Structure formats: structure tokens, C-alpha cells
Coordinates of C-alpha atoms in Angstrom, one line a residue:
X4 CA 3.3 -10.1 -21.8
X5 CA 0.3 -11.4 -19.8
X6 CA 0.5 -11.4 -15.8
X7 CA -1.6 -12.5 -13.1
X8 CA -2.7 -10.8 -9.9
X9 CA -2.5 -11.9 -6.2
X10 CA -5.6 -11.3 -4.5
X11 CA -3.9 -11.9 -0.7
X12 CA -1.0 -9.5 -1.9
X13 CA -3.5 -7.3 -2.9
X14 CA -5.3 -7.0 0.4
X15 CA -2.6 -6.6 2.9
X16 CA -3.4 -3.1 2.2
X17 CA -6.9 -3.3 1.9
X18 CA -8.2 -0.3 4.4
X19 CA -5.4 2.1 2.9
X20 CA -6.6 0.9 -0.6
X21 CA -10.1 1.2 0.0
X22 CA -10.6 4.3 1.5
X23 CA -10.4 6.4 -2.0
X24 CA -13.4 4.0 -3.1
X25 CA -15.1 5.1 0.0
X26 CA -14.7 8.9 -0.8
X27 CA -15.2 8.8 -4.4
X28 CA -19.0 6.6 -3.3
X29 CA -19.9 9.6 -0.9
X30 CA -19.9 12.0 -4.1
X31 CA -22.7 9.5 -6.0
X32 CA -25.9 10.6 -5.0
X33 CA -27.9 8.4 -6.9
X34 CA -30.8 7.4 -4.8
X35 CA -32.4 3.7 -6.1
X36 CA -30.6 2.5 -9.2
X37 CA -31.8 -0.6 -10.1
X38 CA -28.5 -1.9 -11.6
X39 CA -24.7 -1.1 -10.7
X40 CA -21.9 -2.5 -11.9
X41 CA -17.8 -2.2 -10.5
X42 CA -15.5 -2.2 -13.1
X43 CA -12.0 -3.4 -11.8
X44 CA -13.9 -5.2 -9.3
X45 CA -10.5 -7.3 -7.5
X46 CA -11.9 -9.1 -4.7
X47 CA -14.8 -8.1 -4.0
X48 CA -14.0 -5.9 -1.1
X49 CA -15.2 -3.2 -2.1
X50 CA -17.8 -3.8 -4.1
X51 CA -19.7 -5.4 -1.6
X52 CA -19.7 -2.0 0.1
X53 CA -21.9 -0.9 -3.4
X54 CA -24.4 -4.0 -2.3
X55 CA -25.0 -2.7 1.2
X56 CA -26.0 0.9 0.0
X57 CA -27.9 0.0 -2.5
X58 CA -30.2 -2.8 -1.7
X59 CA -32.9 -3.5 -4.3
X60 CA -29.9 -2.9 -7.4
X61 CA -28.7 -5.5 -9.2
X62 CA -24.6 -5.2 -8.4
X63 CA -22.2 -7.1 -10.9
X64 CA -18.2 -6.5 -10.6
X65 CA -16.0 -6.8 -13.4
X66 CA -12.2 -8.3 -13.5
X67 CA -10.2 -9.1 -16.4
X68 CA -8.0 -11.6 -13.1
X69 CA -9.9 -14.9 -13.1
X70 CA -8.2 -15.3 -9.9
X71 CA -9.7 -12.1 -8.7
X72 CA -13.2 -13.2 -9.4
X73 CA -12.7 -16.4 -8.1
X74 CA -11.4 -15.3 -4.5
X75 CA -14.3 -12.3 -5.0
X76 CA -16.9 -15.2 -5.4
X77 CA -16.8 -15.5 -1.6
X78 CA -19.2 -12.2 -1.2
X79 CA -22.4 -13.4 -1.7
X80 CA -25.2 -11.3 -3.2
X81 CA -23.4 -9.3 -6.3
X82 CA -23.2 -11.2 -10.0
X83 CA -19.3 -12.0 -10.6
X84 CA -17.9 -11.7 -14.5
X85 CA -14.3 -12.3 -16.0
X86 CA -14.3 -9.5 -18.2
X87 CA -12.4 -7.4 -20.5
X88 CA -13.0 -3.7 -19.4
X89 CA -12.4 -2.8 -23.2
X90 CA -14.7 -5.1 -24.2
X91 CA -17.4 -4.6 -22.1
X92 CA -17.5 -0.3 -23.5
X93 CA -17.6 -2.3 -27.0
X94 CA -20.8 -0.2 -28.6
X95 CA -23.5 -2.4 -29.0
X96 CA -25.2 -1.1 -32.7
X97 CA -28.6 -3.4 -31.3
X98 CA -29.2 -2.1 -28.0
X99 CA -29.4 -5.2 -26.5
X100 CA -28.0 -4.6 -23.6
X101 CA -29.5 -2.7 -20.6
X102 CA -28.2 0.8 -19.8
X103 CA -26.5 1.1 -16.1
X104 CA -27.5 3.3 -13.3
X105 CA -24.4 3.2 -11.5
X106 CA -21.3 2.5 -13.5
X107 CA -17.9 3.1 -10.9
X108 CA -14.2 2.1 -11.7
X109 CA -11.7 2.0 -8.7
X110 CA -8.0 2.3 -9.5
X111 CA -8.4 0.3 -12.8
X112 CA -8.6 2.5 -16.3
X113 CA -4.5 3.4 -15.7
X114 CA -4.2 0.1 -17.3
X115 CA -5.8 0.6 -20.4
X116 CA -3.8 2.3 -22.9
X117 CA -5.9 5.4 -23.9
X118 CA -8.1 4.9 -21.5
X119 CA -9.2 8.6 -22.1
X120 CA -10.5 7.8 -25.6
X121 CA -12.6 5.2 -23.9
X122 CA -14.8 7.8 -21.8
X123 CA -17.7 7.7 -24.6
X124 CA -18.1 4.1 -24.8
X125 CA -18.4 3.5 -21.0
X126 CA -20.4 6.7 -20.8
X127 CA -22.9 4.9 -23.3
X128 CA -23.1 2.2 -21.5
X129 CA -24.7 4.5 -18.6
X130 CA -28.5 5.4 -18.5
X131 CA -29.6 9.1 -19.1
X132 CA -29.3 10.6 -15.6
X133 CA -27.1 7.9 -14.5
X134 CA -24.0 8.1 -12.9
X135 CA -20.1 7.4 -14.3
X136 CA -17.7 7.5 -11.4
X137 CA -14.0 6.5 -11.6
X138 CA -10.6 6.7 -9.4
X139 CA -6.9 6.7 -10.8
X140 CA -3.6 7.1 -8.9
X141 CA -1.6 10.0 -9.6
X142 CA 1.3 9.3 -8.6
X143 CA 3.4 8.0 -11.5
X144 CA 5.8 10.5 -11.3
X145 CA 6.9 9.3 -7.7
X146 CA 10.0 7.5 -6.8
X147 CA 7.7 4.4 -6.0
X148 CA 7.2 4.5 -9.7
X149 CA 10.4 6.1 -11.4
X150 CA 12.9 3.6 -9.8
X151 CA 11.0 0.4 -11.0
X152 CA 10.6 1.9 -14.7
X153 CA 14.9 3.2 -14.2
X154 CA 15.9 -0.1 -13.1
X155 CA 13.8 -1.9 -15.3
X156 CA 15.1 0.0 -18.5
X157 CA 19.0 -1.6 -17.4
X158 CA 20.9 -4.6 -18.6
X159 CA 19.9 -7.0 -18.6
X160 CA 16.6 -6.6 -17.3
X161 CA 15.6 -4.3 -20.6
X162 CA 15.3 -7.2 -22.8
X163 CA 12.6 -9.1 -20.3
X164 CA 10.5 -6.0 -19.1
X165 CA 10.6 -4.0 -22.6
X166 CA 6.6 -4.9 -23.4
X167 CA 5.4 -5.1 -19.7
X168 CA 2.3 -3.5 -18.5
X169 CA 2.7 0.0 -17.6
X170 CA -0.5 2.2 -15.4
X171 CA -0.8 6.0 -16.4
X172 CA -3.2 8.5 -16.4
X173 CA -4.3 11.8 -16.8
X174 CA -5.2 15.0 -14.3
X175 CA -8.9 15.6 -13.3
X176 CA -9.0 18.5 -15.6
X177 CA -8.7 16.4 -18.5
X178 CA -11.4 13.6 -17.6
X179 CA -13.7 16.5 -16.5
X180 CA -13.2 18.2 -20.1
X181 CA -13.7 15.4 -21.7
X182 CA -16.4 14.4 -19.8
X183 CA -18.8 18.1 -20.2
X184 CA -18.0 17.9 -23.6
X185 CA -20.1 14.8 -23.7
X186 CA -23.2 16.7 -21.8
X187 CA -22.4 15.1 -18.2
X188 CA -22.0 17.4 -14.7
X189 CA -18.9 16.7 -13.4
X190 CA -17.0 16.8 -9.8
X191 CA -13.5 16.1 -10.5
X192 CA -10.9 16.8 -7.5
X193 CA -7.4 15.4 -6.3
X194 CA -6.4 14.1 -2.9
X195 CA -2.9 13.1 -2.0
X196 CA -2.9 10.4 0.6
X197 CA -0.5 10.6 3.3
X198 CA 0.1 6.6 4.1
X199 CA 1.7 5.5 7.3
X200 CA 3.0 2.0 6.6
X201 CA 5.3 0.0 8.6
X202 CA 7.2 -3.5 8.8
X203 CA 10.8 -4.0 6.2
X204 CA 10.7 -2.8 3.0
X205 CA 6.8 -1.2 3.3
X206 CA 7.0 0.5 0.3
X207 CA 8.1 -2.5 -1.8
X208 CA 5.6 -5.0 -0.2
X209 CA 2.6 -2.4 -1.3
X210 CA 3.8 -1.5 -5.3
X211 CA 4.8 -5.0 -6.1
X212 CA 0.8 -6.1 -5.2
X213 CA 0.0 -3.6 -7.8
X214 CA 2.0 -1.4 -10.6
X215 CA 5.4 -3.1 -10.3
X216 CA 4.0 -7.1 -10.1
X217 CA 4.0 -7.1 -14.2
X218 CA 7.1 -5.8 -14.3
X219 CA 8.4 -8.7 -11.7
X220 CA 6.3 -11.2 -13.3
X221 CA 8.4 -10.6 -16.5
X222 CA 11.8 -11.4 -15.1
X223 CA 13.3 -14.6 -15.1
X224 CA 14.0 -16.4 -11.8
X225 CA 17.7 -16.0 -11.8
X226 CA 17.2 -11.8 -12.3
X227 CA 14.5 -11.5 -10.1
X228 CA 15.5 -11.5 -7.1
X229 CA 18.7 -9.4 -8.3
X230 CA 15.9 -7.0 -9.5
X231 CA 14.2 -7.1 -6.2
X232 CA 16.9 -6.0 -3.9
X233 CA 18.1 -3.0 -5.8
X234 CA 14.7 -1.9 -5.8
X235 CA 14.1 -2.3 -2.2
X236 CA 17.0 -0.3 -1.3
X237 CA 16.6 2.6 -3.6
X238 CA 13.0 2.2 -2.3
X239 CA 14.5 2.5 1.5
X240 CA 16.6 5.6 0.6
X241 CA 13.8 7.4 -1.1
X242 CA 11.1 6.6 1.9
X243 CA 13.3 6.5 4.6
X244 CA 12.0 5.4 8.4
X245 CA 11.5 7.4 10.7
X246 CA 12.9 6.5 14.6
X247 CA 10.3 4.7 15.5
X248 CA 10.1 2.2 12.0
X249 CA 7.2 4.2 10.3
X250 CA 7.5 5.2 6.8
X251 CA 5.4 7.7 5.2
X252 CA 4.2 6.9 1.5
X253 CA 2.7 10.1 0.0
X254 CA 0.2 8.5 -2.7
X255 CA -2.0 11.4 -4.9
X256 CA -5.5 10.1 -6.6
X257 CA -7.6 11.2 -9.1
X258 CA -11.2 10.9 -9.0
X259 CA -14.5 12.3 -11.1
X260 CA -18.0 11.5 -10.7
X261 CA -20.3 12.7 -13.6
X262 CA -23.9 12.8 -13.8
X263 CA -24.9 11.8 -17.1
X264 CA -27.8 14.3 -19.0
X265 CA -31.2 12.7 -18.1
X266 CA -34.4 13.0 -20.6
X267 CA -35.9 15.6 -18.8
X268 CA -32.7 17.8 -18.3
X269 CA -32.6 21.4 -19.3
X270 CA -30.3 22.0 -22.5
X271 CA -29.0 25.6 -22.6
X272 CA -29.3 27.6 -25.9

């Protein structure tokens, strides 16, 4: 089942959002790339933040959301595309298409199925001594996940949220392996992010911008809201506030930046 994404939702947690983009940037030390593109772009945000660093590049962001690219249409200065990711790694037998200096994807690839198998074909899409650098949460093993997929799984929700889209991953060691085997350097690290978030029902307001909105999207009106109100309290018992209305939202990352092999590299024996 097909689903559409709230840009506003989205950013009402745009700082605590953006700041893994922020540190996964500071580990690409590319110096003047002449052309960068964002895969996942969203809004915008974030990419812009690629356009200010590097000035003379060409910067295009990537969404599969039309309504993503159109509120990301605002920033001026950066090439906007409605794109499949999947379809963009298609190999192109002609070479017609330029290779990219800069290729980074932020929070995106956990919603491509088999996204792992998909590392060569973006990583062709890269220029030798270019740079690959991606970001996926971690945390699918949280209650913030487990309760959504528990309650969604019960009747009669089941029959309504059976096909919906579901984000995974994999650990840094497993992108990194994959990723030397295919001649690249790699820095690939985890960071669990210790969000203080406040206001009713915190944690629901921030996963149903993002991994549980498919699964919300799927139900009929009449269940929804049924749906919505056992998973805020099991969301309030599992992130409880504290005395003075904060609650804590542990959220681990995944990141990895590769340096693709460049003409002039040294190949061991």
C-alpha cells in the first residue's frame, strides 16, 4: 500500500532529526566536488546545509514524496527531483550519466527492501575517489517500534496493515564489509541519541511523522483512532515522564562514509 508523507509533521523535530546529518557531513572530507546529490532529500532542510559547504557543486536532492519536493522547492539554489531511489542506482550499460562526487543518504535506505544488495549500484553511481555516505536508525528493536508492529499484527487491524511499509536495517559492520569488499575506505560507527522531548504523548507525535505514519495511513477511519490510543498509552508506559513532563527517547543510528578507490590509488598485492 502506497502512503504519503507530511512535510510539517516531519519538521516538528527537525533539530533532533538533523543533527545525525550534521555528524555523518563532518566525516566527508571531500574538498570541491563539482556535483552532490541527497538521496531521501524530505524538505530540503538539510540539504541546503550540503549547498552552503560546498559552493561551486552542483546540489540535487532526491524524494520519492512529491509533497516533499514540493514544500523542499522553497530552498533556492539546489536542483529538486521526484525520484525513485531504486531507480536512480538502475546501472546505466551507456554511461550516459555523470559520475557523483558526493553521493549522501539521511535516514532513507531502511525503506528499501534489501537495501544492502543495493550498495553496488549507488556505489557506481559515485566517481573514483568520490564519496558514498549514508545514515540509518537503529532502533527497530525499541518499544517505539515493537508496540506499533504488536498492535498492528491484532484483530482487526491485521487485515489492513498486513502489506504496509516497514524500515529495517543492518549494523555498521555489515555495510562496512560490504562496502571494502567493493575497494572503498570506510568509517562506519554507531551513536545512540539520548532525546529529550516534551508536550503529551512526545513519543507518538515523533514515530507517526516517520516509521509508524504507513502503518496509520493503512487503517480505516473508524480503527484509527482506536489504533491511536492504545498505542499512545503503551507508548506512555514504556517512555514514561519524568516530574517535571520530560521524556527521554533513546534513538541509536547507524552511519558509514566510504571513500570510493580513485585512479591513482595504491592497490595492494
Amino acid at each position: 500500500m502506497s502512503h504519503t508523507w507530511d512535510p510539517d509533521r516531519y519538521l516538528a523535530y527537525a533539530d533532533e532529526r538533523g543533527r545525525p546529518f550534521v555528524d555523518l557531513l563532518a566525516r566527508v572530507q571531500a574538498e570541491r566536488p563539482h556535483s552532490v546529490v541527497d538521496l531521501g532529500c524530505g524538505p530540503g532542510n538539510l540539504t541546503a546545509l550540503l549547498a552552503d559547504r560546498w559552493r561551486g557543486a552542483r546540489v540535487v536532492g532526491v524524494d520519492s514524496s512529491p509533497e516533499m519536493i514540493a514544500a523542499a522547492r522553497s530552498v533556492e539554489g539546489i536542483d529538486w527531483e521526484v525520484g525513485d531511489l531504486r531507480d536512480w542506482a538502475r546501472p546505466d550499460p551507456l554511461a550516459l550519466r555523470a559520475p557523483i562526487d558526493v553521493l549522501v543518504s539521511n535516514a532513507t535506505l531502511q525503506w528499501v527492501p534489501d537495501h544492502l544488495e543495493l550498495l553496488p549500484d549507488l556505489l557506481d553511481r559515485v566517481a573514483p575517489g568520490g564519496w558514498f555516505a549514508f545514515q540509518v536508525p537503529g532502533n527497530f528493536d525499541e518499544p517505539s517500534h515493537t508496540i506499533r508492529t504488536d498492535i498492528a499484527a491484532r484483530t482487526p487491524y491485521a487485515e489492513h496493515t498486513r502489506d504496509v511499509a516497514v524500515p529495517a536495517s543492518h549494523d555498521a559492520a555489515d555495510y562496512l564489509r560490504v562496502l571494502v569488499d567493493l575497494g572503498c575506505e570506510v568509517d562506519a560507527w554507531e551513536t545512540t541519541y539520548l532525546h529529550v522531548l516534551s508536550g503529551p504523548d512526545p513519543v507518538f507525535d515523533w514515530v507517526s511523522g516517520t516509521g509508524a505514519r504507513p502503518t496509520l495511513q493503512a487503517l480505516p477511519d473508524d480503527l484509527r483512532p482506536l489504533f491511536e490510543d492504545e498505542f499512545r498509552a503503551l507508548l506512555r508506559e514504556a517512555y514514561p515522564a519524568d516530574r517535571s513532563g520530560r521524556v527521554v527517547l533513546p534513538f541509536r543510528r547507524i552511519f558509514v562514509v566510504a571513500r570510493k578507490a580513485g585512479e591513482g590509488d595504491r592497490v595492494d598485492a
